[in-house]
Short mmCIF file of C-alpha atoms in Angstrom, two decimals:
data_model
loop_
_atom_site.label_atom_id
_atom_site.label_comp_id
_atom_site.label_asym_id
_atom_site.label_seq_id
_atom_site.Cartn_x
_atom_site.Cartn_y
_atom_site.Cartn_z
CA UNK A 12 -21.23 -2.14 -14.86
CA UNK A 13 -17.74 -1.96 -16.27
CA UNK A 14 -15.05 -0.39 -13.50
CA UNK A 15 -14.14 3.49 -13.91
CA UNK A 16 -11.03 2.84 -15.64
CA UNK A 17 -12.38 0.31 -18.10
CA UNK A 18 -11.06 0.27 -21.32
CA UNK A 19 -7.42 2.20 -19.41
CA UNK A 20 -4.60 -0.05 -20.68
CA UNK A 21 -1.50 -0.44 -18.57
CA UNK A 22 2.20 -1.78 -19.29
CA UNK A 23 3.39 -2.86 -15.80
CA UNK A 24 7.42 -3.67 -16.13
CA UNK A 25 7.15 -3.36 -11.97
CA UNK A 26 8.15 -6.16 -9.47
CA UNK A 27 8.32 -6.43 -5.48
CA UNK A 28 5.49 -4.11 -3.88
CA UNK A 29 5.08 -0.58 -4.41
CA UNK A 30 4.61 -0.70 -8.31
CA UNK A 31 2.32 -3.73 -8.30
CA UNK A 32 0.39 -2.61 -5.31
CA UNK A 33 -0.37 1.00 -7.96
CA UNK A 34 -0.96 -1.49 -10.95
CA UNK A 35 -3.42 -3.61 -8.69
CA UNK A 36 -5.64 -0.66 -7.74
CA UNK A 37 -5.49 0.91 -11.31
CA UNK A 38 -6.84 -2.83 -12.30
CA UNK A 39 -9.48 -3.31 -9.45
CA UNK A 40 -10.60 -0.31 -10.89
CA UNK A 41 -11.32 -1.60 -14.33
CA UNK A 42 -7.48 -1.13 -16.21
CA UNK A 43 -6.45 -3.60 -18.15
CA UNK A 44 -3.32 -4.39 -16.12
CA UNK A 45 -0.17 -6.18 -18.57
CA UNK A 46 2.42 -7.22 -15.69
CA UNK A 47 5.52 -8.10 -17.97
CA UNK A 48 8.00 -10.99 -16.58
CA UNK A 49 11.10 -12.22 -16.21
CA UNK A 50 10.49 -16.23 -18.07
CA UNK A 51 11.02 -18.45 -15.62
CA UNK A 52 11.43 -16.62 -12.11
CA UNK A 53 8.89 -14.24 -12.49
CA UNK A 54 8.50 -11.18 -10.34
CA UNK A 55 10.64 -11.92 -7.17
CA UNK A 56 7.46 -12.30 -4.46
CA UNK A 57 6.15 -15.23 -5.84
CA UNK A 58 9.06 -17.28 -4.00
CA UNK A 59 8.61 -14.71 -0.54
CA UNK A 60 7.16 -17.30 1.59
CA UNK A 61 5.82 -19.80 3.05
CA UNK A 62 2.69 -19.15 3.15
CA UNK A 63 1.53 -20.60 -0.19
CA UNK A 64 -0.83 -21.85 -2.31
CA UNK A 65 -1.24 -25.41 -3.27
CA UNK A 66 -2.54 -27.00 -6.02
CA UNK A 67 -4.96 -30.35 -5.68
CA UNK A 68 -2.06 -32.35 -5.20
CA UNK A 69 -0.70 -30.71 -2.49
CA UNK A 70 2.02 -28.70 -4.56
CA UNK A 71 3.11 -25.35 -3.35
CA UNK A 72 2.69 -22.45 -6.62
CA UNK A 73 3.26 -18.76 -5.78
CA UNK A 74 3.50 -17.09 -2.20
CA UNK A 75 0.56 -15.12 -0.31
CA UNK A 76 2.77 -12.30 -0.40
CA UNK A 77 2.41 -12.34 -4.38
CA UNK A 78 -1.14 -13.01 -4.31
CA UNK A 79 -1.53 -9.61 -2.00
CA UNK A 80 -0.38 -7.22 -5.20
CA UNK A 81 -1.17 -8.82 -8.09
CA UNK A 82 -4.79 -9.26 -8.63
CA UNK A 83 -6.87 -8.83 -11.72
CA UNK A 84 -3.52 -8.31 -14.29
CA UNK A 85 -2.47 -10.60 -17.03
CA UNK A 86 1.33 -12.09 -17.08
CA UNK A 87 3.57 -11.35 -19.99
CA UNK A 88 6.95 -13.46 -19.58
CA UNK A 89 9.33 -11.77 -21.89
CA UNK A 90 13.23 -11.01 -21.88
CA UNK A 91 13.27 -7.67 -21.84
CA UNK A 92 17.42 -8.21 -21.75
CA UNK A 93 16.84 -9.02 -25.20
CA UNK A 94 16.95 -6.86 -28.82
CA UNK A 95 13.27 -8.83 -29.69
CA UNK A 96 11.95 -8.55 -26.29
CA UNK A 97 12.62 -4.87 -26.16
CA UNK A 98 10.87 -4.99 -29.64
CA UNK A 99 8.20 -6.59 -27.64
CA UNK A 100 7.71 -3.84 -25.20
CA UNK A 101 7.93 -0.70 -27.46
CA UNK A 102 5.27 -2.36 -29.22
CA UNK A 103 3.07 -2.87 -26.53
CA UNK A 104 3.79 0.76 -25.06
CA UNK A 105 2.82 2.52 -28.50
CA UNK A 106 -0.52 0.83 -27.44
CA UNK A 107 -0.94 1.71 -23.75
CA UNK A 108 -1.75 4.62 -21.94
CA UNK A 109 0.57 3.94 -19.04
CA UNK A 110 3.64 2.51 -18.50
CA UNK A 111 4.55 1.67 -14.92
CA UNK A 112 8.33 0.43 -13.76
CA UNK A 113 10.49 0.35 -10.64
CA UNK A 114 13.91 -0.33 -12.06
CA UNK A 115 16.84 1.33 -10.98
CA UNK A 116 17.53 4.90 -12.16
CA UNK A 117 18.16 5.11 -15.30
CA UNK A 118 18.25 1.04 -16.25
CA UNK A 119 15.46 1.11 -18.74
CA UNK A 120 17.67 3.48 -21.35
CA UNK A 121 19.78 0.87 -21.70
CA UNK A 122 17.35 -0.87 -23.08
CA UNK A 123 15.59 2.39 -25.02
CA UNK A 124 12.41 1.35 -22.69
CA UNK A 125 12.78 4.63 -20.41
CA UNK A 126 10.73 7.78 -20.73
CA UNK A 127 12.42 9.76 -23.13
CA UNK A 128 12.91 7.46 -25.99
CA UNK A 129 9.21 6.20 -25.69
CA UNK A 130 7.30 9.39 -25.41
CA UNK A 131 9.59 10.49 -28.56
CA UNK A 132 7.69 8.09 -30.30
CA UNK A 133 4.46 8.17 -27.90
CA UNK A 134 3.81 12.02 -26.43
CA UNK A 135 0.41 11.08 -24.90
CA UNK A 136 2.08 8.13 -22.80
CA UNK A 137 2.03 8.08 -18.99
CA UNK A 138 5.44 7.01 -17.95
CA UNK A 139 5.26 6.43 -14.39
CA UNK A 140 8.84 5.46 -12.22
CA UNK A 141 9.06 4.32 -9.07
CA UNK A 142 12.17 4.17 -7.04
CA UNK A 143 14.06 4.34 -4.05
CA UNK A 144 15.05 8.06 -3.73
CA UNK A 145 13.87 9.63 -7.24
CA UNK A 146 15.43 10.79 -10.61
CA UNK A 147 17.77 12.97 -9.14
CA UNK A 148 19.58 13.82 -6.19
CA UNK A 149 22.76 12.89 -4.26
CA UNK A 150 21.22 9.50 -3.55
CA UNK A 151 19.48 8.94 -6.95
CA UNK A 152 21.32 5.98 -7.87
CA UNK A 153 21.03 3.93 -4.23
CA UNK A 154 18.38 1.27 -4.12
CA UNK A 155 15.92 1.61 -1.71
CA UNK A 156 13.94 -1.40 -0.02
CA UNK A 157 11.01 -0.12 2.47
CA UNK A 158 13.03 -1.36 5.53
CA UNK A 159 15.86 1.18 5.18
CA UNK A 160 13.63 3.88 3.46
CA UNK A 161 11.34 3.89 7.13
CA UNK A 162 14.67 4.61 8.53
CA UNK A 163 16.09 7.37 6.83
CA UNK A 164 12.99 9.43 6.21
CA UNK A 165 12.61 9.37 9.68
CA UNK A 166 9.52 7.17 10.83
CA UNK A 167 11.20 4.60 12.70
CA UNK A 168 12.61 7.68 15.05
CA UNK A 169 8.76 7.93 16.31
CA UNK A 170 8.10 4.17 16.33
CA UNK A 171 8.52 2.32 19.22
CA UNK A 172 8.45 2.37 23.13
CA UNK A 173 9.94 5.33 24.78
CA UNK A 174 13.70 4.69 25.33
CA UNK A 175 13.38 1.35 23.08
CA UNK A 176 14.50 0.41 19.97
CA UNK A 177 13.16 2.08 16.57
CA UNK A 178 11.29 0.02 15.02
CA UNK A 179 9.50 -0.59 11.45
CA UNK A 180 5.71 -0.83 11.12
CA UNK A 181 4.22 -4.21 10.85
CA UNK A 182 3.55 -4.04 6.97
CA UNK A 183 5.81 -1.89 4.42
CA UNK A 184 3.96 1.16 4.81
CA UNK A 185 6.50 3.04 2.26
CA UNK A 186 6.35 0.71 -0.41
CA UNK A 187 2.03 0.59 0.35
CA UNK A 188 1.89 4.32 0.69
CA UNK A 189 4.02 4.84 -2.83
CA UNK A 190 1.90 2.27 -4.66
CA UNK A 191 -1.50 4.61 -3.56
CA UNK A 192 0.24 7.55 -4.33
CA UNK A 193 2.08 6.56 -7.53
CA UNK A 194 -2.09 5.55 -8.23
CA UNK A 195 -3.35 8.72 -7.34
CA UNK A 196 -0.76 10.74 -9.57
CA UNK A 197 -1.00 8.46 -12.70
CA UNK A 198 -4.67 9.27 -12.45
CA UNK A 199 -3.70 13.52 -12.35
CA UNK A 200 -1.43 12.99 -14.94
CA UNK A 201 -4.28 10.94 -17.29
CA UNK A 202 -6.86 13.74 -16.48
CA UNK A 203 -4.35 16.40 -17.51
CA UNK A 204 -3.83 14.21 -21.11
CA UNK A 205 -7.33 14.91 -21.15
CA UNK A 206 -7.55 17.94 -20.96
CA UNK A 207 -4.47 18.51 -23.06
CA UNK A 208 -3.47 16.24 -25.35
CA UNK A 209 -0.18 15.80 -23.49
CA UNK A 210 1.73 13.07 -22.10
CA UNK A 211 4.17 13.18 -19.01
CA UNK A 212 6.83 11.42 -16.67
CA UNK A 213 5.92 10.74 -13.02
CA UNK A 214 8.18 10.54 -10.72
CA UNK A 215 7.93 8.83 -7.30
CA UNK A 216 10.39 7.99 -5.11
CA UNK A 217 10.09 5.75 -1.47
CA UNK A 218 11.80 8.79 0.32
CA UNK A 219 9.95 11.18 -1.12
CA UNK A 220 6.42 9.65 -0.34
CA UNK A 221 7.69 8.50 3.54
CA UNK A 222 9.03 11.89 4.13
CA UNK A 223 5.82 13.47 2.73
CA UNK A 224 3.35 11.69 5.20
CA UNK A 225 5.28 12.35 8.01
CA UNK A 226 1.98 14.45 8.55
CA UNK A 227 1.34 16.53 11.69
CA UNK A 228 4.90 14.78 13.27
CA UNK A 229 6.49 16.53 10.28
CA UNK A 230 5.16 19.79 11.24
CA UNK A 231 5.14 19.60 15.15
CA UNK A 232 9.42 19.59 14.17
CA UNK A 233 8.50 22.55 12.08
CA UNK A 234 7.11 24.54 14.41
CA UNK A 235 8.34 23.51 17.54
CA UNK A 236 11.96 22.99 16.45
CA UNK A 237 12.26 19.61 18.22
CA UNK A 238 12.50 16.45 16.79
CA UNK A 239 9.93 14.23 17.98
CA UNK A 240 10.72 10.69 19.74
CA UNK A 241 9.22 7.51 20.62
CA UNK A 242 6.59 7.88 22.59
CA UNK A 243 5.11 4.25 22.01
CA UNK A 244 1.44 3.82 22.04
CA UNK A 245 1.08 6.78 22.96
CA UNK A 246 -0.13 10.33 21.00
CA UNK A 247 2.62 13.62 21.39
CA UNK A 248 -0.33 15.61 20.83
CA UNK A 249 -3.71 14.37 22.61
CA UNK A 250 -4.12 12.48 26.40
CA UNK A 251 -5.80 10.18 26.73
CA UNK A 252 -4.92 8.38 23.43
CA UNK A 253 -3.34 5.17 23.85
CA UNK A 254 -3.83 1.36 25.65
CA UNK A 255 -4.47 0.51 28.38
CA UNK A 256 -5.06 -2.45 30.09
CA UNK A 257 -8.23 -3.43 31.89
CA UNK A 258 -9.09 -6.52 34.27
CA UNK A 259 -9.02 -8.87 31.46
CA UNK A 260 -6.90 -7.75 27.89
CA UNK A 261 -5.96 -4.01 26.42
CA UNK A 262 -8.35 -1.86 25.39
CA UNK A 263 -7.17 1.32 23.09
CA UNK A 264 -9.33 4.61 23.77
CA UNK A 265 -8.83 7.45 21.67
CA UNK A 266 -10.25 10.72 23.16
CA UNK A 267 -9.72 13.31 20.45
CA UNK A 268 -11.17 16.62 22.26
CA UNK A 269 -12.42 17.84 25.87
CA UNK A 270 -16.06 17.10 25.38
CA UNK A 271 -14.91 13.35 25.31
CA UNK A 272 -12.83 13.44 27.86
CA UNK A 273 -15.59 14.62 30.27
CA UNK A 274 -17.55 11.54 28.86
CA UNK A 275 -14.82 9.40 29.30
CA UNK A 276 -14.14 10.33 32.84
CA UNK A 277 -17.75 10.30 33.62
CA UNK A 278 -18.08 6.53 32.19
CA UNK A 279 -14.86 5.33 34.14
CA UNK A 280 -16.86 7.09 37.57
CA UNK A 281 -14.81 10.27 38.01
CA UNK A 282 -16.90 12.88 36.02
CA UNK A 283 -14.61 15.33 38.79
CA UNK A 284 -11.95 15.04 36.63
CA UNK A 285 -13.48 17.03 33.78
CA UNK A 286 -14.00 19.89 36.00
CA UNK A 287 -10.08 19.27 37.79
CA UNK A 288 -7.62 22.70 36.43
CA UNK A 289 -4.92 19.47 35.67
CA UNK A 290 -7.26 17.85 33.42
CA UNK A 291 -9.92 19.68 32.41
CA UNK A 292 -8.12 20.77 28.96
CA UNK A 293 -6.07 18.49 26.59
CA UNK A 294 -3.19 20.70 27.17
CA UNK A 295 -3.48 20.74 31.13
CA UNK A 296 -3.86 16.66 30.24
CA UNK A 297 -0.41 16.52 28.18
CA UNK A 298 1.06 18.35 30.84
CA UNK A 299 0.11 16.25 33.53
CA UNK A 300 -0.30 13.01 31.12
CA UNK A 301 1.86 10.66 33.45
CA UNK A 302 -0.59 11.47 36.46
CA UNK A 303 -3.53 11.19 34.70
CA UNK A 304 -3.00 7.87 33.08
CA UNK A 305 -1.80 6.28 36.34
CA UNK A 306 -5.73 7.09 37.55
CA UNK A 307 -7.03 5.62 34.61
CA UNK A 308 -5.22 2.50 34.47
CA UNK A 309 -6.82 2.01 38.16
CA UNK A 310 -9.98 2.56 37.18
CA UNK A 311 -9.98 0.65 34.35
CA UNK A 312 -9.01 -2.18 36.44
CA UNK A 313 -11.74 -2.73 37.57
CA UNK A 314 -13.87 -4.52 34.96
CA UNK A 315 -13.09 -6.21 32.30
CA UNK A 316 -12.26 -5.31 28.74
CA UNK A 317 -15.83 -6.43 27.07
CA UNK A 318 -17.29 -3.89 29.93
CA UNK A 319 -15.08 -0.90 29.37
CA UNK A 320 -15.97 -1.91 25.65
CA UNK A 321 -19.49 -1.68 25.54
CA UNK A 322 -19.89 1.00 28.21
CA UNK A 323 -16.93 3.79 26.47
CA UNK A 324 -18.65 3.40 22.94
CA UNK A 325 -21.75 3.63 24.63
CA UNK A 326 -20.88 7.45 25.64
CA UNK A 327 -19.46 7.91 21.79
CA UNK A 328 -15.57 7.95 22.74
CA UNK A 329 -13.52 6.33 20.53
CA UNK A 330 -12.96 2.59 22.00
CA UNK A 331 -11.86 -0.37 20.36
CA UNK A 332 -9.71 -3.74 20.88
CA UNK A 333 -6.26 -5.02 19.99
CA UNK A 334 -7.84 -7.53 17.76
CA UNK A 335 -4.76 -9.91 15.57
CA UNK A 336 -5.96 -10.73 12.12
CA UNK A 337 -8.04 -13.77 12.86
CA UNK A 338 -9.64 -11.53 15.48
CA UNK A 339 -9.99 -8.65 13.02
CA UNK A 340 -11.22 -11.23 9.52
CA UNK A 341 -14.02 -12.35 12.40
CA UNK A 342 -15.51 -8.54 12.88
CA UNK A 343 -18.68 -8.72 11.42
CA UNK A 344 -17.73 -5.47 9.45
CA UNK A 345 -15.28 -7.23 7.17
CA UNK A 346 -18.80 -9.21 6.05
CA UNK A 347 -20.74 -6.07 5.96
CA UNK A 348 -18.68 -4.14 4.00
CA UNK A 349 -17.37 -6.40 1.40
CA UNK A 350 -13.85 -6.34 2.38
CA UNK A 351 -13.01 -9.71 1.56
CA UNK A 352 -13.45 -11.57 -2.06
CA UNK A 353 -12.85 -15.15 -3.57
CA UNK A 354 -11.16 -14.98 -6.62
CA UNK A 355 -10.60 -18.26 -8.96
CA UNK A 356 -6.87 -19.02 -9.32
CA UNK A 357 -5.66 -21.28 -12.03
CA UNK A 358 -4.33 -23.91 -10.06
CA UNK A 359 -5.60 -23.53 -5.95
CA UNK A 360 -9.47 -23.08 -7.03
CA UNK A 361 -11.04 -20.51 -5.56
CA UNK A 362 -8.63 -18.39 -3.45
CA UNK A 363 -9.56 -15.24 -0.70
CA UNK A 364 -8.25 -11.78 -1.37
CA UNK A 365 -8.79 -8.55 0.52
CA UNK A 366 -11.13 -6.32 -1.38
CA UNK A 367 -10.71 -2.55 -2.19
CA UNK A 368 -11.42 -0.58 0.47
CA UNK A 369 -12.99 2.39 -2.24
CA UNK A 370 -16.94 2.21 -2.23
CA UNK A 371 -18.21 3.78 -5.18
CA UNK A 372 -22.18 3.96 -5.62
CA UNK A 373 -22.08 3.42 -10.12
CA UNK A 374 -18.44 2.02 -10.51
CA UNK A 375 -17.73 -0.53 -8.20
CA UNK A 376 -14.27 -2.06 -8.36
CA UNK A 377 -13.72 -5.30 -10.21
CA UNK A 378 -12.19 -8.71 -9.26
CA UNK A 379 -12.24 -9.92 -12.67
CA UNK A 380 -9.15 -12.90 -11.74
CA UNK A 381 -6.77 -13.93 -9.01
CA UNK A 382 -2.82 -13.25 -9.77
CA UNK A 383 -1.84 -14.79 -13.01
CA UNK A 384 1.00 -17.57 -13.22
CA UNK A 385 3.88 -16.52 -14.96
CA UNK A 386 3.57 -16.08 -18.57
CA UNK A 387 -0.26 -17.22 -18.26
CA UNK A 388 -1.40 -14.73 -21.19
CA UNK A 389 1.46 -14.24 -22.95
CA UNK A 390 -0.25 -15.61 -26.29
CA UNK A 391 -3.70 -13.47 -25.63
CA UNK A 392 -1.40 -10.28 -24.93
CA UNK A 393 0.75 -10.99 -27.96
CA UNK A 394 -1.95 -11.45 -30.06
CA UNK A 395 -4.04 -8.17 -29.01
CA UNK A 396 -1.28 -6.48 -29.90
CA UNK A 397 -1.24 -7.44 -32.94
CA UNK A 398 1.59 -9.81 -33.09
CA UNK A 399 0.80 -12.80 -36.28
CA UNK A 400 0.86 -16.47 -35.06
CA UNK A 401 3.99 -17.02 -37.24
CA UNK A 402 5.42 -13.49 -34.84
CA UNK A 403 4.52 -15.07 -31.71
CA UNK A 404 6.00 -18.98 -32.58
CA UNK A 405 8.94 -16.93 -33.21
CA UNK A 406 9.64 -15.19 -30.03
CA UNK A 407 8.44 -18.70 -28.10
CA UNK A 408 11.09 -20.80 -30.51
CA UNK A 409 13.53 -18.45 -29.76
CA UNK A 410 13.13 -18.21 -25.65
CA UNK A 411 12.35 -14.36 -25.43
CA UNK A 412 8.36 -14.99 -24.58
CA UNK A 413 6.96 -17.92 -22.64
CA UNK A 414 3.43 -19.18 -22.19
CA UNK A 415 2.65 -21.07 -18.90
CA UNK A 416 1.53 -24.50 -20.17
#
């Protein structure tokens, strides 16, 4: 069965991360996903390595980092810097039903590619941007890469060791979490054409997105009036909730409310402790945290990490490993659940992606191809569209569209 967006078609003029990683879920989900590229260089990921593939010779093609965003779309190389490439893209957008791009504010109107010239023509299009800090705003105009945006919406302030240094999370969560969002409100915006009839501009912005899921942190400033800190690996709101190490490598437990605590406590052969006035709440806990956790890192001492494993879950506390990613690709859930796929890649054979994580029971998601090479389907694209054969050895001749050989 056909994904639920099947039939959706999508103009993606996005590079790096956070607009690819929207266009990739819109087209695991069925869209028909045109990624539109510089000739030659390509979007700027396919050179951010090593790793990368190889072909059967042993050369290297694009890098893993490019494979990670950029599944199941077809590669337009065209120069949008040119009149006839621009030509090019108006054409295609009168045909789509969203057009996704993460240039700088207000770039595209140079080339009459931004929202307001193409819903002129188009009302019903989805014009979704992407940027740093938004279309307006003292800092609408800055660029904004996922390093610096952590920083100044405030997440690196709680990441890290108490007293340490602030640090970034180990994948570019702002760029990830604007791609899902940027999905999520392309998909509002379609479902209000729908209902209406009418088109609209979405707007997302790194800061914006960062700030928003700041979450419960967010709020504890709110309300409290204190900005949090660092606190490491450990939780401002909940003891115990952290790692800890055991006789033979970390364990993280995760108690989330008193009942588990007294199971907890029972398990590590103090059930006392759920009865003690310093612990018996999570607030007496947080108020005595540093006491508390010195008597369960003894304990836990004791055995070793596959014990404190088997016997924690055993009591249904939350319990788990520091697994790294060879560690976490070996959990027999990644099998179970389908959360990795083999796609077939032009030139390395048959290469392994990391599925969808959505589970739907009638519209499964698809993973129709592996990330195209640059300018792999400029001809089919072209000629979908509409373009003539005579139209199309025109724009090759001239250098404004290429077609990988």
């Amino acid at each position: 069965m056909a994904g639920p967006l099947h039939g959706l078609k999508v103009l993606d003029l996005s590079r790096v991360l956070a607009g690819p990683w929207a266009a990739q879920i819109l087209a695991d989900l069925g869209a028909d996903v045109i990624k539109v590229e510089r000739p030659g260089a390509g979007d700027d990921t396919r050179l951010w390595g090593p790793p990368f593939v190889t072909d059967a010779d042993g050369t290297p093609g694009d890098a893993a980092y490019f494979l990670a965003a950029n599944r199941n779309k077809r590669s337009l190389a065209v120069d949008l810097a040119s009149a006839d490439g621009q030509a090019v893209i108006r054409r295609l957008a009168a045909q789509a039903d969203v057009v996704l791009e993460n240039f700088k504010q207000g770039d595209l109107a140079r080339y009459g590619l931004d929202y307001a010239t193409l819903s002129a023509e188009h009302p019903k299009l989805i014009y979704c941007s992407i940027t740093g800090f938004g279309q307006d705003g003292p800092h609408k105009h800055r660029p904004g890469y996922d390093f610096m945006i952590q920083g100044m919406a405030g997440f690196m302030s709680l990441t890290g060791e108490a007293g340490g240094e602030p640090l970034r999370a180990g994948v570019a969560v702002a760029d990830l979490t604007t791609g899902m969002y940027s999905a999520i409100a392309i998909l509002a915006a379609l479902r209000h054409r729908d209902a209406s009839g009418e088109g609209q501009h979405v707007d997302m912005a790194l800061f914006d997105v960062t700030f928003g899921w700041l979450a419960n942190q967010a709020q504890n400033y709110l309300v409290g009036g204190k900005a949090p800190g660092r606190v490491g690996n450990t939780h401002p709101n909940l003891v115990p909730y952290q790692v800890f190490p055991t006789a033979t490598k970390p364990v993280i437990v995760a108690v989330g409310n008193d009942r588990q605590f007294a199971a907890f406590a029972a398990v590590l052969g103090h059930p006392e402790w759920a009865a003690d006035s310093r612990f018996k709440l999570n607030r007496d806990r947080i108020a005595n945290r540093d006491m508390l956790v010195a008597l369960i890192i003894e304990a836990l001492a004791t055995q070793s990490a596959d014990h404190w494993l088997a016997a924690i879950e055993a009591v249904g506390v939350p319990v788990g490993p520091v697994n790294d990613l060879a560690q976490a690709f070996a959990d027999p859930q990644v099998a179970a659940r389908g959360l990795l796929v083999e796609v077939a890649h032009p030139v390395a054979g048959r290469i392994p992606t990391v599925a969808q994580p959505m589970k739907f029971s009638k519209t499964a998601p698809e993973y129709r191809s592996a990330p195209p090479l640059i300018g792999q389907h400029s001809r089919a694209v072209l000629a979908d569209a509409g373009f003539t054969e005579d139209e199309i050895v025109a724009l090759e001749s001239s250098g404004v569209v290429s077609q990988h050989p």
